[in-house]
């Protein structure tokens, strides 16, 4: 077994629809307990009720983040991520969960989860390995500029789900040696104590979960070498297919981004990639997206980047993002964010002037 596990980084662009929507499905279940119906929020980002029932559905990081942000706002629960993670079952991770069950040891199960995280629907970037004498599981955010509330949710969900699934796969007595969170101490720490049953540290430099040495090489109750090997083979096939999808989406996104303010026509994109329009449209449908959605996502990303530059006028922002005029820009920003471009710019300025979660605070160790 390797000493450290580093996953494929996957797409670097937030507009690519490559994430299995497991988190959003469980999020919808949990918010129902608060009397909150998330379907209107899902509809707003193009995830209709019919689509959410599709096994082939993939969502973008941007879609997922938008729904999570609204769920936290609507429920008012700062620990919502903990509850979503704790509600999950191994079946939520599909073949990845099955591989973890069949692994020889807990370390093998963890490393299978890290290796195939892009198949499981993870929205954090997992890694695992030795740090001195400790075996550590790390959860990093793919985008350091992510909304702070979404960031806290994702880290909570990540560690909550990995501990919950570890107990389901290995033993209910499993508890980390300690857990470090990069965000500030929440108002209510008790749910963390109840779930993790170990020393906690908030305002840390990195999100880390230390696995006790006594557990790391412990045999898994459901270990089966033949089933494990055959499941990994199936997952390798899925990963290869996923990489091909990501490559196509990133190539098109980069092509659009480099061409702005002019947007290449769909027929031009098909010619560039030596494909018929029908074949390219089918390949995009297999990825759960369309060329129009890709253009929309790249334009949105460009607008948000330009609005961070206070010296640019709205007319210039509209021109550089490929809009016909300021009115078209205003309509698009309102559709994406529910506010005017200048309000969005003010919000960006406030975020830049403020501090990120956990910044400027000393590490705080919370004993269970």
Coordinates of C-alpha atoms in Angstrom, one line a residue:
X1 CA 0.0 0.0 0.0
X2 CA 1.4 3.4 -0.9
X3 CA 2.4 5.8 1.9
X4 CA 0.3 8.7 0.6
X5 CA -2.7 8.9 -1.7
X6 CA -3.2 11.8 -4.1
X7 CA -6.3 11.9 -6.2
X8 CA -6.7 13.0 -9.8
X9 CA -7.4 16.7 -9.5
X10 CA -10.3 16.5 -11.9
X11 CA -11.6 19.6 -13.6
X12 CA -10.2 22.9 -12.5
X13 CA -13.2 24.9 -13.8
X14 CA -16.3 25.3 -11.7
X15 CA -18.7 25.2 -14.7
X16 CA -18.1 21.6 -15.7
X17 CA -21.0 19.3 -14.8
X18 CA -18.9 16.3 -13.5
X19 CA -20.1 15.8 -9.9
X20 CA -22.6 13.1 -8.9
X21 CA -25.3 14.9 -7.0
X22 CA -25.3 12.7 -3.9
X23 CA -24.7 15.6 -1.5
X24 CA -27.6 17.5 -3.0
X25 CA -30.0 14.5 -2.7
X26 CA -29.2 14.0 1.0
X27 CA -29.3 17.8 1.5
X28 CA -32.9 17.9 0.2
X29 CA -33.9 15.1 2.6
X30 CA -32.4 16.9 5.6
X31 CA -33.9 20.3 4.7
X32 CA -37.3 18.7 4.5
X33 CA -37.0 18.1 8.3
X34 CA -36.8 21.9 8.7
X35 CA -39.9 22.4 6.5
X36 CA -37.7 23.7 3.7
X37 CA -38.4 22.6 0.1
X38 CA -35.2 22.9 -1.9
X39 CA -36.8 22.1 -5.2
X40 CA -37.3 25.8 -6.2
X41 CA -33.6 26.4 -5.6
X42 CA -32.7 23.3 -7.6
X43 CA -35.0 24.4 -10.4
X44 CA -33.3 27.8 -10.5
X45 CA -29.9 26.2 -11.3
X46 CA -31.5 23.8 -13.9
X47 CA -31.9 20.7 -11.7
X48 CA -35.5 19.8 -12.1
X49 CA -37.2 17.1 -10.1
X50 CA -37.0 14.7 -13.1
X51 CA -33.3 15.3 -13.5
X52 CA -32.6 14.8 -9.8
X53 CA -34.0 11.3 -10.1
X54 CA -31.7 10.4 -13.0
X55 CA -28.8 8.1 -12.2
X56 CA -26.8 9.7 -15.0
X57 CA -27.1 13.2 -13.7
X58 CA -23.9 15.2 -13.1
X59 CA -23.9 18.7 -11.6
X60 CA -21.3 21.5 -11.7
X61 CA -19.5 22.8 -8.6
X62 CA -21.2 26.1 -9.2
X63 CA -24.7 24.5 -9.2
X64 CA -23.9 22.6 -6.1
X65 CA -22.5 25.6 -4.3
X66 CA -25.5 27.8 -5.2
X67 CA -28.0 25.2 -3.7
X68 CA -25.9 24.6 -0.6
X69 CA -25.6 28.4 0.1
X70 CA -29.4 28.8 -0.1
X71 CA -30.0 25.7 2.1
X72 CA -27.8 27.1 4.8
X73 CA -29.6 30.5 4.6
X74 CA -33.1 28.9 4.6
X75 CA -32.5 26.5 7.5
X76 CA -30.3 28.9 9.5
X77 CA -28.4 25.8 10.6
X78 CA -24.6 26.5 10.8
X79 CA -24.0 22.8 11.4
X80 CA -26.1 21.7 8.4
X81 CA -23.1 19.9 6.8
X82 CA -22.7 17.7 9.8
X83 CA -26.2 16.5 9.6
X84 CA -26.1 15.8 5.8
X85 CA -22.9 13.8 6.2
X86 CA -24.2 11.8 9.2
X87 CA -27.4 10.9 7.2
X88 CA -25.5 9.1 4.4
X89 CA -25.1 5.4 3.8
X90 CA -22.4 3.5 2.0
X91 CA -24.9 3.0 -0.9
X92 CA -24.7 6.8 -1.5
X93 CA -21.1 6.3 -2.7
X94 CA -22.2 3.6 -5.2
X95 CA -19.4 1.3 -6.3
X96 CA -16.9 3.3 -4.2
X97 CA -18.8 2.4 -1.0
X98 CA -18.9 -1.3 -2.1
X99 CA -15.1 -1.2 -2.7
X100 CA -14.6 0.2 0.8
X101 CA -16.7 -2.6 2.3
X102 CA -14.6 -5.2 0.5
X103 CA -11.2 -3.7 1.3
X104 CA -8.7 -5.7 3.4
X105 CA -8.1 -3.0 6.0
X106 CA -9.5 0.4 7.0
X107 CA -6.5 2.0 5.3
X108 CA -7.3 0.2 2.1
X109 CA -10.9 1.4 2.4
X110 CA -9.8 5.0 2.9
X111 CA -7.4 4.9 0.0
X112 CA -10.0 3.4 -2.3
X113 CA -12.4 6.3 -1.3
X114 CA -9.6 8.9 -2.0
X115 CA -8.6 7.3 -5.3
X116 CA -12.1 7.2 -6.7
X117 CA -13.5 10.3 -5.1
X118 CA -14.4 11.8 -8.5
X119 CA -16.9 8.9 -9.0
X120 CA -18.4 9.2 -5.5
X121 CA -19.6 12.8 -5.8
X122 CA -17.1 14.5 -3.5
X123 CA -17.0 18.3 -3.5
X124 CA -13.9 18.5 -1.5
X125 CA -10.5 17.3 -2.6
X126 CA -9.5 14.3 -0.5
X127 CA -5.9 13.1 0.2
X128 CA -4.5 10.7 2.8
X129 CA -1.2 9.4 4.0
X130 CA 1.4 9.5 6.7
X131 CA 2.4 12.6 8.6
X132 CA 5.1 11.5 10.9
X133 CA 3.7 8.6 12.9
X134 CA 0.1 9.7 12.2
X135 CA -2.1 8.5 9.4
X136 CA -4.1 11.6 8.3
X137 CA -7.1 12.1 6.0
X138 CA -7.2 15.6 4.6
X139 CA -10.1 17.6 3.0
X140 CA -9.2 20.6 0.9
X141 CA -11.4 23.1 -1.0
X142 CA -11.0 23.1 -4.8
X143 CA -11.5 26.9 -4.9
X144 CA -10.0 29.1 -2.2
X145 CA -12.5 31.9 -3.2
X146 CA -15.6 29.8 -2.4
X147 CA -18.4 31.4 -0.3
X148 CA -17.3 31.0 3.4
X149 CA -20.7 29.4 4.4
X150 CA -20.4 26.9 1.6
X151 CA -16.8 26.1 2.6
X152 CA -17.8 25.4 6.2
X153 CA -20.7 23.2 5.0
X154 CA -18.5 21.1 2.6
X155 CA -15.8 20.5 5.3
X156 CA -18.4 19.5 7.8
X157 CA -20.1 17.2 5.4
X158 CA -16.8 15.7 4.3
X159 CA -15.6 14.6 7.7
X160 CA -19.0 13.8 9.0
X161 CA -19.7 11.4 6.1
X162 CA -16.3 9.8 6.2
X163 CA -16.6 9.0 9.9
X164 CA -20.2 7.8 9.5
X165 CA -19.4 5.6 6.6
X166 CA -16.3 4.3 8.4
X167 CA -18.5 3.2 11.3
X168 CA -20.9 1.5 8.9
X169 CA -18.1 -0.3 7.1
X170 CA -15.8 -1.1 10.0
X171 CA -17.3 -0.8 13.5
X172 CA -19.6 1.5 15.3
X173 CA -16.9 2.2 17.9
X174 CA -14.6 3.9 15.4
X175 CA -13.6 7.4 16.4
X176 CA -10.8 9.7 15.1
X177 CA -7.8 10.4 17.3
X178 CA -8.5 14.1 16.7
X179 CA -10.0 16.3 14.0
X180 CA -8.8 19.8 12.9
X181 CA -11.0 22.3 11.1
X182 CA -9.8 25.4 9.3
X183 CA -12.9 27.3 10.1
X184 CA -13.6 29.3 13.3
X185 CA -15.2 27.7 16.3
X186 CA -19.0 27.4 15.7
X187 CA -21.5 28.7 18.2
X188 CA -22.7 25.2 19.0
X189 CA -19.9 22.7 19.4
X190 CA -21.9 20.0 20.9
X191 CA -23.0 18.3 17.6
X192 CA -19.2 18.0 16.8
X193 CA -18.5 16.4 20.1
X194 CA -21.4 14.0 19.8
X195 CA -20.4 12.9 16.3
X196 CA -16.6 12.7 16.4
X197 CA -16.1 11.6 20.0
X198 CA -12.6 12.9 20.1
X199 CA -10.5 16.1 20.7
X200 CA -11.4 18.9 18.2
X201 CA -9.4 21.8 16.9
X202 CA -11.0 24.9 15.2
X203 CA -9.2 27.7 13.4
X204 CA -6.5 25.2 12.3
X205 CA -4.2 25.7 9.3
X206 CA -5.8 22.8 7.5
X207 CA -8.7 20.4 7.6
X208 CA -7.3 17.1 8.9
X209 CA -8.6 13.9 10.5
X210 CA -6.1 11.7 12.3
X211 CA -7.0 8.0 12.3
X212 CA -5.9 6.1 15.4
X213 CA -3.0 3.7 14.7
X214 CA -5.0 0.8 16.4
X215 CA -7.7 1.2 13.6
X216 CA -5.7 1.8 10.5
X217 CA -4.5 -1.8 9.8
X218 CA -7.6 -3.4 11.4
X219 CA -9.2 -6.0 9.1
X220 CA -12.5 -5.0 7.6
X221 CA -15.5 -7.2 8.5
X222 CA -16.6 -7.5 4.8
X223 CA -13.2 -7.9 3.3
X224 CA -13.1 -10.0 0.1
X225 CA -10.0 -9.8 -2.2
X226 CA -11.8 -11.1 -5.3
X227 CA -14.8 -8.7 -4.9
X228 CA -12.4 -5.8 -4.1
X229 CA -10.3 -6.4 -7.2
X230 CA -13.2 -6.7 -9.5
X231 CA -14.9 -3.6 -8.1
X232 CA -11.7 -1.6 -8.5
X233 CA -11.6 -2.7 -12.2
X234 CA -15.1 -1.4 -12.7
X235 CA -14.2 1.9 -11.0
X236 CA -11.1 2.3 -13.2
X237 CA -13.4 2.0 -16.2
X238 CA -15.7 4.7 -14.8
X239 CA -12.8 6.9 -14.1
X240 CA -11.5 6.6 -17.6
X241 CA -14.9 7.6 -18.9
X242 CA -15.1 10.5 -16.5
X243 CA -11.7 11.8 -17.6
X244 CA -12.9 11.7 -21.2
X245 CA -16.0 13.7 -20.3
X246 CA -14.0 16.2 -18.3
X247 CA -11.5 16.6 -21.1
X248 CA -14.3 17.5 -23.6
X249 CA -15.9 20.0 -21.2
X250 CA -12.7 21.7 -20.3
X251 CA -11.6 22.0 -24.0
X252 CA -14.9 23.6 -24.9
X253 CA -14.8 25.9 -21.8
X254 CA -11.3 27.0 -22.6
X255 CA -12.2 27.6 -26.2
X256 CA -15.1 29.8 -25.2
X257 CA -13.1 31.7 -22.6
X258 CA -10.3 32.4 -25.0
X259 CA -12.7 33.6 -27.7
X260 CA -14.6 36.1 -25.6
X261 CA -16.1 38.6 -26.2
X262 CA -16.9 36.6 -29.4
X263 CA -18.6 33.3 -28.7
X264 CA -17.8 30.6 -31.3
X265 CA -20.9 29.0 -32.8
X266 CA -21.8 25.4 -32.1
X267 CA -21.1 24.5 -35.7
X268 CA -17.6 26.1 -35.4
X269 CA -16.9 24.1 -32.3
X270 CA -17.8 20.9 -34.1
X271 CA -15.5 21.8 -36.9
X272 CA -12.7 22.6 -34.5
X273 CA -13.0 19.2 -32.9
X274 CA -13.4 17.2 -36.1
X275 CA -16.9 16.2 -35.1
X276 CA -20.4 16.4 -36.5
X277 CA -22.8 18.7 -34.7
X278 CA -25.0 15.7 -33.9
X279 CA -22.1 13.7 -32.4
X280 CA -20.9 16.7 -30.3
X281 CA -24.4 17.4 -29.0
X282 CA -24.8 13.7 -28.0
X283 CA -21.5 13.7 -26.2
X284 CA -22.4 16.8 -24.3
X285 CA -25.8 15.2 -23.4
X286 CA -23.9 12.2 -22.1
X287 CA -22.0 14.7 -19.8
X288 CA -25.4 16.1 -18.6
X289 CA -24.9 19.5 -20.2
X290 CA -25.2 21.5 -23.4
X291 CA -23.1 24.0 -25.3
X292 CA -25.5 26.7 -24.3
X293 CA -24.9 25.8 -20.6
X294 CA -21.2 25.8 -21.1
X295 CA -21.2 29.3 -22.7
X296 CA -23.5 30.5 -19.9
X297 CA -21.1 29.2 -17.3
X298 CA -18.0 30.7 -18.8
X299 CA -19.7 34.1 -19.3
X300 CA -20.8 34.0 -15.6
X301 CA -17.3 33.2 -14.5
X302 CA -15.9 36.0 -16.6
X303 CA -18.4 38.5 -15.3
X304 CA -17.6 37.6 -11.7
X305 CA -13.9 38.0 -12.4
X306 CA -14.4 41.4 -14.1
X307 CA -16.7 42.7 -11.3
X308 CA -13.8 42.2 -8.9
X309 CA -12.0 45.0 -10.8
X310 CA -13.6 48.2 -9.6
X311 CA -12.0 50.4 -12.3
X312 CA -14.0 48.7 -15.0
X313 CA -17.4 50.2 -16.0
X314 CA -20.4 48.0 -16.5
X315 CA -20.3 48.8 -20.2
X316 CA -16.8 47.4 -20.3
X317 CA -17.7 44.4 -18.2
X318 CA -20.6 43.7 -20.6
X319 CA -18.3 44.1 -23.7
X320 CA -15.6 41.8 -22.4
X321 CA -18.0 39.1 -21.4
X322 CA -19.7 39.1 -24.8
X323 CA -23.0 40.8 -23.9
X324 CA -24.7 43.1 -26.4
X325 CA -25.1 45.8 -23.9
X326 CA -25.5 46.7 -20.2
X327 CA -29.1 45.7 -20.1
X328 CA -28.3 42.1 -21.2
X329 CA -25.6 42.0 -18.5
X330 CA -28.0 43.2 -15.8
X331 CA -30.6 40.5 -16.8
X332 CA -27.9 37.8 -16.7
X333 CA -26.5 38.8 -13.3
X334 CA -30.0 39.0 -11.9
X335 CA -30.8 35.5 -13.2
X336 CA -27.6 34.2 -11.6
X337 CA -27.5 36.0 -8.3
X338 CA -30.9 37.7 -7.9
X339 CA -29.3 41.2 -7.7
X340 CA -27.9 44.0 -9.9
X341 CA -24.2 44.0 -11.0
X342 CA -23.3 46.9 -8.8
X343 CA -24.8 45.1 -5.7
X344 CA -22.8 42.0 -6.6
X345 CA -19.6 44.1 -7.0
X346 CA -20.3 45.6 -3.5
X347 CA -20.6 42.1 -2.1
X348 CA -17.3 41.1 -3.6
X349 CA -15.7 44.2 -2.1
X350 CA -17.1 43.3 1.3
X351 CA -15.7 39.8 1.1
X352 CA -12.3 41.1 0.1
X353 CA -12.2 43.5 3.0
X354 CA -13.4 40.9 5.6
X355 CA -11.6 37.9 6.9
X356 CA -12.1 34.3 5.9
X357 CA -13.4 31.8 8.4
X358 CA -10.8 31.0 11.0
X359 CA -8.4 33.8 9.9
X360 CA -6.8 35.9 12.6
X361 CA -7.7 33.5 15.3
X362 CA -5.4 31.2 17.3
X363 CA -6.0 27.5 17.2
X364 CA -8.6 26.4 19.7
X365 CA -8.5 22.9 20.9
X366 CA -11.9 21.5 22.0
X367 CA -11.8 18.5 24.3
X368 CA -14.6 16.0 23.9

